[in-house]
Short mmCIF file of C-alpha atoms in Angstrom, two decimals:
data_model
loop_
_atom_site.label_atom_id
_atom_site.label_comp_id
_atom_site.label_asym_id
_atom_site.label_seq_id
_atom_site.Cartn_x
_atom_site.Cartn_y
_atom_site.Cartn_z
CA MET A 1 0.25 -0.09 0.40
CA THR A 2 1.22 3.59 -0.28
CA PRO A 3 0.89 5.54 2.31
CA ASP A 4 -1.90 7.71 1.33
CA ALA A 5 -3.78 3.60 1.15
CA LEU A 6 -2.66 2.90 3.99
CA GLU A 7 -4.54 6.37 6.01
CA ALA A 8 -7.50 6.25 3.78
CA ARG A 9 -7.25 2.22 5.10
CA LEU A 10 -7.03 3.56 9.15
CA ARG A 11 -9.60 5.73 8.56
CA GLN A 12 -12.11 3.26 6.69
CA VAL A 13 -11.28 1.46 10.76
CA GLY A 14 -12.83 4.21 12.41
CA GLU A 15 -15.77 4.77 10.36
CA THR A 16 -16.91 0.68 10.60
CA ARG A 17 -15.39 0.43 14.82
CA TYR A 18 -15.21 3.71 16.67
CA HIS A 19 -17.72 4.09 19.68
CA HIS A 20 -18.91 7.28 18.10
CA LEU A 21 -21.02 3.64 16.99
CA HIS A 22 -22.03 2.03 19.94
CA PRO A 23 -25.73 2.34 21.07
CA PHE A 24 -24.47 3.47 24.50
CA HIS A 25 -23.20 6.77 22.55
CA GLU A 26 -26.08 7.03 21.03
CA LEU A 27 -27.85 7.20 24.67
CA LEU A 28 -25.93 9.63 25.74
CA HIS A 29 -25.84 11.75 23.51
CA ALA A 30 -29.27 11.42 23.05
CA GLY A 31 -30.24 12.91 26.18
CA THR A 32 -31.83 10.11 26.32
CA LEU A 33 -30.12 8.41 30.12
CA ASN A 34 -30.42 10.04 33.62
CA ARG A 35 -28.10 10.95 35.69
CA GLY A 36 -27.31 7.47 37.39
CA GLN A 37 -26.40 5.96 33.91
CA VAL A 38 -24.36 9.65 33.45
CA GLN A 39 -22.83 8.45 36.39
CA ALA A 40 -21.56 5.56 35.96
CA TRP A 41 -20.02 6.74 32.26
CA ALA A 42 -17.73 9.46 33.69
CA LEU A 43 -17.36 7.31 36.45
CA ASN A 44 -15.74 4.16 34.21
CA ARG A 45 -14.18 6.61 31.72
CA TYR A 46 -12.28 8.36 34.46
CA TYR A 47 -10.21 4.78 34.77
CA TYR A 48 -9.51 5.36 30.85
CA GLN A 49 -8.44 9.16 31.57
CA ARG A 50 -6.17 8.22 33.84
CA GLY A 51 -4.55 5.78 32.64
CA ILE A 52 -3.62 8.23 29.51
CA PRO A 53 -0.46 9.38 30.88
CA ILE A 54 0.17 5.83 32.00
CA LYS A 55 0.54 4.97 28.47
CA ASP A 56 2.04 7.82 26.63
CA ALA A 57 5.25 8.12 29.53
CA THR A 58 4.89 4.14 28.18
CA ILE A 59 5.82 4.88 25.34
CA LEU A 60 8.09 7.96 25.89
CA SER A 61 9.92 5.47 28.23
CA ARG A 62 10.45 2.96 24.61
CA MET A 63 11.41 6.02 22.03
CA GLU A 64 15.32 7.04 21.19
CA ASP A 65 14.88 9.37 20.02
CA PRO A 66 15.19 12.49 21.76
CA ALA A 67 13.23 14.61 18.85
CA LEU A 68 10.44 12.08 18.47
CA ARG A 69 10.15 12.19 22.11
CA ARG A 70 10.83 16.57 22.43
CA VAL A 71 6.59 15.72 21.16
CA TRP A 72 5.31 13.29 22.77
CA ARG A 73 5.54 14.38 25.75
CA GLN A 74 2.72 17.70 25.71
CA ARG A 75 0.32 14.22 25.71
CA ILE A 76 1.31 13.78 29.26
CA ILE A 77 1.99 17.43 29.90
CA ASP A 78 -1.70 17.42 28.28
CA HIS A 79 -3.30 14.90 30.55
CA ASP A 80 -1.16 15.81 34.24
CA GLY A 81 -1.48 20.10 33.87
CA SER A 82 1.07 22.41 35.11
CA ASP A 83 0.82 24.51 37.90
CA ASP A 84 -0.68 26.99 36.11
CA ARG A 85 -2.61 24.85 33.90
CA ARG A 86 -5.82 22.37 34.75
CA GLY A 87 -4.59 19.33 33.57
CA GLY A 88 -7.44 16.12 31.68
CA ILE A 89 -7.10 13.87 34.59
CA GLU A 90 -8.49 16.65 37.08
CA LYS A 91 -10.79 18.47 33.95
CA TRP A 92 -12.18 15.24 34.19
CA LEU A 93 -12.99 14.87 37.29
CA ALA A 94 -14.62 18.39 37.58
CA LEU A 95 -16.91 16.43 35.04
CA ALA A 96 -17.25 13.54 37.61
CA THR A 97 -18.27 15.44 40.40
CA GLY A 98 -20.94 18.49 38.37
CA VAL A 99 -22.51 15.35 37.85
CA GLY A 100 -22.86 14.62 41.09
CA LEU A 101 -20.20 12.27 41.73
CA ASP A 102 -17.79 12.08 45.30
CA ALA A 103 -14.56 12.47 44.08
CA ALA A 104 -12.49 10.71 47.07
CA TYR A 105 -15.44 7.69 45.71
CA VAL A 106 -14.21 8.53 41.65
CA THR A 107 -9.95 8.82 42.25
CA SER A 108 -10.63 5.53 44.64
CA CYS A 109 -11.72 3.56 41.60
CA ARG A 110 -13.83 1.81 43.25
CA GLY A 111 -16.96 0.84 41.87
CA ILE A 112 -15.90 0.98 37.79
CA LEU A 113 -16.48 -2.24 35.67
CA PRO A 114 -14.15 -4.72 35.66
CA ALA A 115 -14.51 -4.31 31.78
CA THR A 116 -13.17 -1.18 32.48
CA ARG A 117 -10.48 -2.19 34.41
CA PHE A 118 -9.14 -4.83 31.53
CA ALA A 119 -9.63 -2.82 28.83
CA VAL A 120 -7.64 0.09 30.26
CA ASP A 121 -4.61 -2.43 31.68
CA ALA A 122 -4.80 -3.69 28.14
CA TYR A 123 -4.07 -0.17 26.18
CA VAL A 124 -1.21 -0.18 28.73
CA GLN A 125 -0.20 -3.68 27.66
CA LEU A 126 -0.55 -2.69 24.49
CA VAL A 127 1.64 0.29 24.17
CA ARG A 128 4.61 -1.84 26.12
CA GLU A 129 4.56 -5.02 24.76
CA ARG A 130 3.72 -4.12 20.71
CA PRO A 131 6.92 -2.46 19.03
CA LEU A 132 6.85 0.85 19.40
CA LEU A 133 5.41 1.56 15.70
CA GLU A 134 2.24 0.29 16.49
CA ALA A 135 1.69 0.87 20.03
CA ILE A 136 1.88 5.21 18.25
CA ALA A 137 -0.90 4.28 15.98
CA SER A 138 -2.91 2.66 18.14
CA SER A 139 -3.32 6.64 18.97
CA LEU A 140 -4.96 7.06 16.25
CA THR A 141 -8.52 6.90 17.40
CA GLU A 142 -8.10 10.42 17.63
CA LEU A 143 -8.51 10.70 14.26
CA PHE A 144 -12.00 10.69 14.72
CA SER A 145 -12.46 12.23 18.40
CA PRO A 146 -13.52 15.65 16.75
CA GLY A 147 -17.04 14.49 15.58
CA ILE A 148 -18.07 13.14 18.37
CA ILE A 149 -16.69 15.00 20.72
CA SER A 150 -18.93 18.18 19.02
CA THR A 151 -21.96 16.20 18.86
CA ARG A 152 -21.68 14.76 22.73
CA VAL A 153 -21.26 18.59 24.09
CA ARG A 154 -23.88 19.31 21.83
CA GLY A 155 -26.51 16.81 23.18
CA MET A 156 -25.64 16.63 26.68
CA LEU A 157 -25.89 20.05 27.24
CA ALA A 158 -29.53 20.56 25.69
CA GLY A 159 -30.10 16.66 26.76
CA TYR A 160 -29.19 16.74 30.69
CA ASP A 161 -30.49 19.57 33.05
CA PHE A 162 -27.66 18.63 35.34
CA VAL A 163 -24.44 19.30 33.22
CA THR A 164 -23.26 22.67 32.44
CA ALA A 165 -20.73 23.71 29.67
CA GLU A 166 -18.32 24.28 33.02
CA THR A 167 -18.58 20.80 33.40
CA LEU A 168 -17.14 19.97 29.68
CA ALA A 169 -14.26 21.69 29.50
CA TYR A 170 -12.97 18.96 29.37
CA PHE A 171 -13.13 18.43 25.38
CA ASP A 172 -12.62 22.37 24.59
CA ALA A 173 -9.50 22.07 24.88
CA ARG A 174 -9.53 18.39 23.38
CA LEU A 175 -10.89 19.95 20.62
CA ASP A 176 -6.88 21.16 19.94
CA GLN A 177 -4.75 18.73 21.39
CA ALA A 178 -6.43 15.23 19.74
CA PRO A 179 -6.13 16.35 15.73
CA ARG A 180 -2.56 18.03 16.55
CA ASP A 181 -1.52 14.23 18.54
CA ALA A 182 -3.22 12.13 15.60
CA GLU A 183 -2.16 14.26 12.79
CA PHE A 184 2.06 13.42 14.18
CA ALA A 185 0.80 10.05 14.42
CA LEU A 186 -0.57 9.61 11.49
CA ASP A 187 2.42 10.58 9.61
CA HIS A 188 4.67 9.23 11.31
CA VAL A 189 3.00 5.58 10.69
CA LYS A 190 2.41 6.61 7.25
CA ARG A 191 6.17 6.85 6.77
CA HIS A 192 7.44 3.93 9.14
CA ALA A 193 5.11 1.60 7.76
CA ARG A 194 6.43 0.36 5.26
CA THR A 195 6.26 -3.35 4.80
CA SER A 196 2.97 -5.37 4.25
CA GLU A 197 3.71 -6.63 7.48
CA GLN A 198 4.25 -3.26 9.32
CA GLN A 199 0.93 -2.29 7.52
CA ALA A 200 -1.29 -4.69 8.93
CA ALA A 201 0.28 -4.65 12.16
CA VAL A 202 -0.58 -1.05 12.28
CA ILE A 203 -4.20 -1.58 11.34
CA ASP A 204 -4.50 -4.81 13.29
CA ALA A 205 -3.76 -1.88 16.23
CA LEU A 206 -5.85 0.92 15.85
CA GLU A 207 -8.83 -2.28 15.60
CA THR A 208 -7.97 -4.13 18.88
CA LYS A 209 -7.79 -0.07 20.02
CA CYS A 210 -11.32 0.98 18.35
CA ALA A 211 -11.32 -2.37 20.49
CA ILE A 212 -10.66 -1.14 24.26
CA LEU A 213 -13.08 1.99 23.35
CA TRP A 214 -16.04 -0.50 22.25
CA THR A 215 -15.28 -2.83 24.76
CA GLN A 216 -16.11 -0.18 27.82
CA LEU A 217 -19.62 1.24 26.37
CA ASP A 218 -20.79 -2.30 25.74
CA ALA A 219 -19.88 -2.79 29.82
CA LEU A 220 -22.29 0.24 30.74
CA TYR A 221 -24.34 -0.53 28.66
CA PHE A 222 -25.22 -3.92 30.15
CA ALA A 223 -24.61 -2.79 33.16
CA TYR A 224 -26.73 0.17 33.59
CA VAL A 225 -29.02 0.25 29.96
CA ALA A 226 -30.49 -3.27 29.68
CA PRO A 227 -30.19 -5.50 31.11
CA ARG A 228 -29.10 -3.44 33.86
CA LEU A 229 -27.04 -5.66 35.99
CA PRO A 230 -24.23 -4.26 36.67
CA PRO A 231 -22.12 -7.21 38.93
CA PRO A 232 -20.59 -7.86 41.77
CA GLY A 233 -19.62 -4.48 43.88
CA ALA A 234 -19.43 -1.85 41.24
CA PHE A 235 -21.30 1.44 41.05
CA ARG A 236 -25.04 1.21 42.36
CA PRO A 237 -26.97 4.34 41.01
CA ASP A 238 -29.54 5.26 43.39
CA ASP A 239 -32.28 5.59 40.42
CA LEU A 240 -30.38 2.27 39.18
CA ALA A 241 -34.13 0.64 37.65
CA PRO A 242 -34.59 -2.84 38.89
CA PRO A 243 -33.71 -5.42 36.64
CA ASP A 244 -35.74 -6.89 33.68
CA PRO A 245 -37.54 -9.64 35.25
CA ALA A 246 -36.28 -12.59 33.41
CA PRO A 247 -33.05 -12.79 30.73
CA VAL A 248 -34.72 -12.85 27.37
CA ALA A 249 -35.90 -16.26 26.00
CA PRO A 250 -33.95 -16.26 22.79
CA PRO A 251 -35.26 -18.13 20.34
CA ARG A 252 -34.28 -21.46 19.79
CA MET B 1 -8.54 -13.57 60.94
CA THR B 2 -8.25 -17.63 61.99
CA PRO B 3 -6.91 -19.34 58.70
CA ASP B 4 -10.75 -21.55 59.53
CA ALA B 5 -11.84 -17.59 58.82
CA LEU B 6 -10.65 -17.12 56.51
CA GLU B 7 -11.55 -19.87 54.61
CA ALA B 8 -14.35 -18.88 55.63
CA ARG B 9 -14.60 -15.58 53.86
CA LEU B 10 -13.04 -16.93 50.60
CA ARG B 11 -15.62 -18.78 50.47
CA GLN B 12 -18.33 -16.35 50.79
CA VAL B 13 -16.56 -14.45 47.52
CA GLY B 14 -17.60 -17.79 45.98
CA GLU B 15 -21.12 -17.42 46.88
CA THR B 16 -21.71 -14.12 46.33
CA ARG B 17 -19.55 -13.42 43.47
CA TYR B 18 -19.06 -16.84 41.54
CA HIS B 19 -20.38 -17.48 37.96
CA HIS B 20 -23.07 -19.95 38.86
CA LEU B 21 -24.77 -17.03 39.94
CA HIS B 22 -24.53 -14.96 36.08
CA PRO B 23 -27.73 -14.88 33.76
CA PHE B 24 -25.59 -16.36 30.74
CA HIS B 25 -25.11 -19.80 33.25
CA GLU B 26 -28.90 -19.77 33.10
CA LEU B 27 -30.26 -19.91 30.11
CA LEU B 28 -26.98 -22.27 29.30
CA HIS B 29 -27.64 -25.13 32.12
CA ALA B 30 -31.27 -24.63 31.26
CA GLY B 31 -30.48 -25.94 27.83
CA THR B 32 -32.88 -22.32 26.22
CA LEU B 33 -29.80 -21.42 24.41
CA ASN B 34 -29.82 -21.40 20.38
CA ARG B 35 -26.92 -23.74 19.20
CA GLY B 36 -24.71 -20.46 17.89
CA GLN B 37 -24.85 -18.83 22.18
CA VAL B 38 -23.54 -22.34 22.18
CA GLN B 39 -20.94 -21.42 19.78
CA ALA B 40 -20.34 -18.92 21.12
CA TRP B 41 -20.00 -19.72 24.89
CA ALA B 42 -17.45 -22.22 23.99
CA LEU B 43 -15.53 -19.65 21.33
CA ASN B 44 -14.62 -17.79 23.62
CA ARG B 45 -14.06 -20.20 26.34
CA TYR B 46 -11.39 -21.60 24.11
CA TYR B 47 -8.97 -18.28 24.68
CA TYR B 48 -9.98 -18.59 28.26
CA GLN B 49 -8.62 -22.41 28.61
CA ARG B 50 -5.85 -21.89 25.75
CA GLY B 51 -4.28 -19.59 28.68
CA ILE B 52 -4.77 -21.82 31.53
CA PRO B 53 -1.85 -23.32 30.68
CA ILE B 54 0.63 -20.05 30.75
CA LYS B 55 -0.97 -18.61 33.25
CA ASP B 56 0.17 -22.04 34.95
CA ALA B 57 3.57 -21.89 33.68
CA THR B 58 4.01 -17.85 34.85
CA ILE B 59 3.44 -19.03 37.85
CA LEU B 60 5.20 -21.93 37.99
CA SER B 61 8.13 -19.37 36.80
CA ARG B 62 7.72 -17.54 40.26
CA MET B 63 7.92 -20.56 42.33
CA GLU B 64 11.22 -20.69 43.98
CA ASP B 65 10.55 -24.11 46.39
CA PRO B 66 11.14 -27.80 44.13
CA ALA B 67 8.61 -29.15 46.46
CA LEU B 68 5.60 -26.55 45.44
CA ARG B 69 6.49 -26.09 41.64
CA ARG B 70 6.45 -29.89 41.20
CA VAL B 71 2.65 -30.02 42.79
CA TRP B 72 1.91 -26.92 40.73
CA ARG B 73 3.30 -28.56 37.29
CA GLN B 74 0.28 -31.25 37.04
CA ARG B 75 -2.10 -28.23 36.51
CA ILE B 76 0.26 -28.09 33.28
CA ILE B 77 0.62 -31.55 32.41
CA ASP B 78 -3.94 -32.20 32.52
CA HIS B 79 -4.39 -29.17 30.50
CA ASP B 80 -1.55 -30.00 27.44
CA GLY B 81 -1.57 -33.16 28.43
CA SER B 82 1.38 -35.73 26.64
CA ASP B 83 1.79 -38.62 25.00
CA ASP B 84 -1.32 -40.82 25.63
CA ARG B 85 -3.61 -38.99 27.62
CA ARG B 86 -5.36 -35.74 26.23
CA GLY B 87 -5.04 -31.94 27.99
CA GLY B 88 -8.21 -30.08 28.54
CA ILE B 89 -7.46 -27.53 25.56
CA GLU B 90 -7.40 -30.57 23.12
CA LYS B 91 -10.37 -31.44 25.57
CA TRP B 92 -12.11 -28.13 25.09
CA LEU B 93 -11.59 -28.25 21.09
CA ALA B 94 -13.04 -31.66 21.08
CA LEU B 95 -16.79 -29.36 22.94
CA ALA B 96 -16.23 -26.42 20.51
CA THR B 97 -16.56 -28.63 16.71
CA GLY B 98 -18.52 -31.33 18.97
CA VAL B 99 -20.81 -28.10 18.69
CA GLY B 100 -20.38 -27.60 15.22
CA LEU B 101 -17.65 -24.57 15.05
CA ASP B 102 -14.30 -25.27 12.63
CA ALA B 103 -11.04 -26.52 14.66
CA ALA B 104 -9.14 -23.87 12.45
CA TYR B 105 -11.67 -21.11 13.34
CA VAL B 106 -11.57 -21.96 16.87
CA THR B 107 -7.53 -22.09 17.17
CA SER B 108 -7.07 -18.96 15.34
CA CYS B 109 -9.25 -16.90 17.89
CA ARG B 110 -11.12 -14.64 15.45
CA GLY B 111 -14.10 -14.00 16.68
CA ILE B 112 -13.39 -13.81 19.80
CA LEU B 113 -14.95 -11.02 21.90
CA PRO B 114 -12.12 -8.55 23.05
CA ALA B 115 -13.96 -8.45 26.61
CA THR B 116 -13.09 -11.96 26.21
CA ARG B 117 -9.26 -11.32 25.96
CA PHE B 118 -8.99 -8.29 28.42
CA ALA B 119 -9.84 -10.31 30.65
CA VAL B 120 -8.03 -13.43 30.20
CA ASP B 121 -5.17 -11.60 29.98
CA ALA B 122 -5.57 -9.80 32.76
CA TYR B 123 -5.46 -13.06 34.50
CA VAL B 124 -2.41 -13.87 33.38
CA GLN B 125 -1.22 -10.51 33.96
CA LEU B 126 -2.18 -10.62 37.51
CA VAL B 127 -0.18 -13.74 38.09
CA ARG B 128 2.85 -11.57 36.20
CA GLU B 129 2.90 -8.96 38.48
CA ARG B 130 1.05 -9.77 42.19
CA PRO B 131 3.14 -11.38 44.80
CA LEU B 132 2.77 -15.31 43.90
CA LEU B 133 0.33 -15.62 47.38
CA GLU B 134 -1.89 -13.47 45.45
CA ALA B 135 -1.47 -15.58 42.78
CA ILE B 136 -2.09 -18.71 43.94
CA ALA B 137 -5.36 -17.44 45.87
CA SER B 138 -6.75 -16.49 42.02
CA SER B 139 -7.01 -19.97 41.40
CA LEU B 140 -8.97 -20.77 44.30
CA THR B 141 -11.93 -20.13 41.81
CA GLU B 142 -11.84 -24.36 41.87
CA LEU B 143 -13.83 -24.08 44.95
CA PHE B 144 -16.65 -24.03 43.92
CA SER B 145 -16.07 -25.14 40.14
CA PRO B 146 -17.35 -29.15 40.97
CA GLY B 147 -21.44 -27.54 42.15
CA ILE B 148 -21.36 -25.49 38.86
CA ILE B 149 -19.64 -28.47 36.21
CA SER B 150 -22.63 -31.09 37.46
CA THR B 151 -25.49 -28.60 37.28
CA ARG B 152 -23.98 -28.39 33.58
CA VAL B 153 -23.60 -30.97 32.26
CA ARG B 154 -26.92 -32.12 33.22
CA GLY B 155 -28.95 -29.07 31.75
CA MET B 156 -27.07 -29.14 28.66
CA LEU B 157 -27.61 -33.13 27.63
CA ALA B 158 -30.94 -32.23 28.29
CA GLY B 159 -31.17 -29.18 27.01
CA TYR B 160 -29.37 -29.47 23.53
CA ASP B 161 -29.71 -32.57 20.64
CA PHE B 162 -26.40 -31.41 19.35
CA VAL B 163 -24.52 -31.91 22.93
CA THR B 164 -23.74 -35.38 23.75
CA ALA B 165 -21.04 -37.05 27.39
CA GLU B 166 -18.73 -37.23 24.70
CA THR B 167 -19.10 -33.01 23.61
CA LEU B 168 -18.53 -32.49 26.99
CA ALA B 169 -15.77 -34.70 28.85
CA TYR B 170 -13.56 -32.27 29.45
CA PHE B 171 -15.83 -31.39 32.18
CA ASP B 172 -15.02 -34.97 34.02
CA ALA B 173 -11.53 -35.32 34.79
CA ARG B 174 -12.05 -31.87 35.95
CA LEU B 175 -13.78 -32.69 39.14
CA ASP B 176 -12.06 -34.50 40.94
CA GLN B 177 -8.01 -31.86 38.88
CA ALA B 178 -10.98 -29.17 39.92
CA PRO B 179 -11.04 -29.67 43.68
CA ARG B 180 -7.35 -31.88 44.34
CA ASP B 181 -5.84 -28.57 42.56
CA ALA B 182 -7.54 -26.21 44.74
CA GLU B 183 -7.72 -27.91 48.50
CA PHE B 184 -4.22 -27.66 48.05
CA ALA B 185 -3.81 -24.55 47.20
CA LEU B 186 -6.23 -23.40 49.64
CA ASP B 187 -3.86 -24.67 52.37
CA HIS B 188 -1.60 -22.90 51.12
CA VAL B 189 -3.17 -19.58 50.86
CA LYS B 190 -4.19 -20.20 54.73
CA ARG B 191 -1.45 -21.20 56.06
CA HIS B 192 0.62 -18.41 54.18
CA ALA B 193 -1.80 -15.62 54.44
CA ARG B 194 -1.46 -14.30 58.22
CA THR B 195 -1.33 -10.51 58.08
CA SER B 196 -4.48 -8.71 57.46
CA GLU B 197 -2.72 -6.97 54.88
CA GLN B 198 -2.18 -10.37 53.07
CA GLN B 199 -5.81 -11.66 54.07
CA ALA B 200 -7.56 -8.52 52.38
CA ALA B 201 -5.02 -9.06 49.85
CA VAL B 202 -6.25 -13.25 48.77
CA ILE B 203 -9.56 -11.69 49.50
CA ASP B 204 -9.01 -9.24 46.49
CA ALA B 205 -7.06 -11.93 44.87
CA LEU B 206 -9.53 -14.06 44.06
CA GLU B 207 -12.60 -11.09 43.54
CA THR B 208 -10.49 -9.89 40.87
CA LYS B 209 -10.60 -13.51 39.64
CA CYS B 210 -14.63 -14.25 40.29
CA ALA B 211 -14.50 -10.16 37.87
CA ILE B 212 -12.12 -12.56 35.25
CA LEU B 213 -15.21 -14.75 35.18
CA TRP B 214 -18.15 -12.96 35.45
CA THR B 215 -16.89 -10.32 32.14
CA GLN B 216 -16.18 -12.81 30.14
CA LEU B 217 -20.55 -14.20 30.54
CA ASP B 218 -21.64 -10.56 30.43
CA ALA B 219 -19.69 -9.98 26.65
CA LEU B 220 -21.92 -13.31 25.40
CA TYR B 221 -24.75 -12.03 26.94
CA PHE B 222 -24.32 -8.65 25.57
CA ALA B 223 -23.08 -9.78 22.35
CA TYR B 224 -25.35 -13.13 21.90
CA VAL B 225 -28.54 -12.82 23.85
CA ALA B 226 -29.82 -9.07 24.44
CA PRO B 227 -29.00 -6.56 23.36
CA ARG B 228 -27.44 -9.30 21.08
CA LEU B 229 -24.50 -6.87 19.29
CA PRO B 230 -21.55 -8.62 18.80
CA PRO B 231 -18.61 -5.55 18.50
CA PRO B 232 -17.01 -5.16 15.34
CA GLY B 233 -15.34 -8.32 13.82
CA ALA B 234 -16.36 -10.80 16.47
CA PHE B 235 -18.29 -14.00 15.57
CA ARG B 236 -21.59 -13.82 13.90
CA PRO B 237 -23.50 -17.25 14.50
CA ASP B 238 -25.61 -18.27 11.21
CA ASP B 239 -28.57 -18.44 13.53
CA LEU B 240 -28.32 -15.28 15.22
CA ALA B 241 -31.44 -12.64 16.41
CA PRO B 242 -31.52 -9.61 14.77
CA PRO B 243 -30.70 -6.80 17.58
CA ASP B 244 -34.07 -6.13 19.62
CA PRO B 245 -35.02 -3.07 17.29
CA ALA B 246 -33.58 -0.09 19.28
CA PRO B 247 -32.24 0.70 22.24
CA VAL B 248 -34.19 0.34 25.62
CA ALA B 249 -35.28 3.25 26.85
CA PRO B 250 -33.93 3.87 29.87
CA PRO B 251 -36.33 5.41 32.39
CA ARG B 252 -35.61 9.11 33.52
#
């Protein structure tokens, strides 16, 4: 594949596998979830946000080129913040408390779904164990995030009276950061994935990353939307409806 | 806690968190799943079975006592087999082909749910990264398996005309192996988990293992029972009913 054909193929992964297609997001953005369900989303995604700079520090630790590290370290700064600027994790915590969760409960990570933990930890493992090129490629989901962020902010502000623009401040900076990061990573991948094996591997890494995001929403949907069965020990919102009376009898 | 009080606490984890309580198992054992759903279970659990000796070899590699290793290595022999005896993985593959799956498709692990991969990989990570005592404690779910195995074999033979005793041969040996393994591990944990920190840690390890099993069934239920949404790229049985027409409108 030419570099441009590879880019087209990577963008096709986003069109078919990115989590903008997941029904949990459709409900979230349509304003049809209740407060407990939005809380469950914010609580679980905190664990993802918390893992991002750990993931990026892992990638940084594997880069041997100082010029590459100089670019990549900005991701860690963006998420961890600095003395005069709140980072992404702090803003996500503000989002979680803004929708009514206790900050200490959120940062303890008690109550998150096990699937959230396994999926996010798999992301850190991927960038630790796979070749650096694949680790970089796994970040390319950010290519697809501007669209979903716009839809989400508009939909959540319109749909939930308990959500304010201040609550969603996390997403403002991401609208600039994500495309900047994604363009750099895409350019790197297009220049370095030259053999068909490397190209297949970076496509696979991006598909795996999409699965990591998708799995988190599957778990939220299963636990809090239908059939509403949070696993033992997981967060139970006050307004969780009782589970569906009986398991759906499947067709024989 | 005394060693016996610790045992009681560990058994309580099983009573409240082991996957015999999961609604997917209730459907499986009641004979109310269709063939494609049973195939999805067999396909995904193959990835778990495949991981067990890797998990046990990881534990073995961390044991410094030859006497301990001599006992533990039997688990690997049981699952990998020998010249004259089929191992657990081979028997599981026979189960999977027995319910109609292609052997090459099963062993390729293409088509498994991403959540299956993340959960099983988390199990291997746990025994690699946590103290050896916790790695051993995470195997204690086998304390609870004889009950579910009896229920399963009886229920599946009665409920599915495409399942034979030969198909389920995997479970015969497990009825002897699992209690033997579990009693040894339980005795080890009771003797070595002495401080309250160690006792809390082994309880936590067993809870995490229960979550690893539970998460796999959540994913099966979500993908193949309700709302029947296999993630992109996952196995789609021929007889998969179309997804529920619309996401369930949750209560406000």
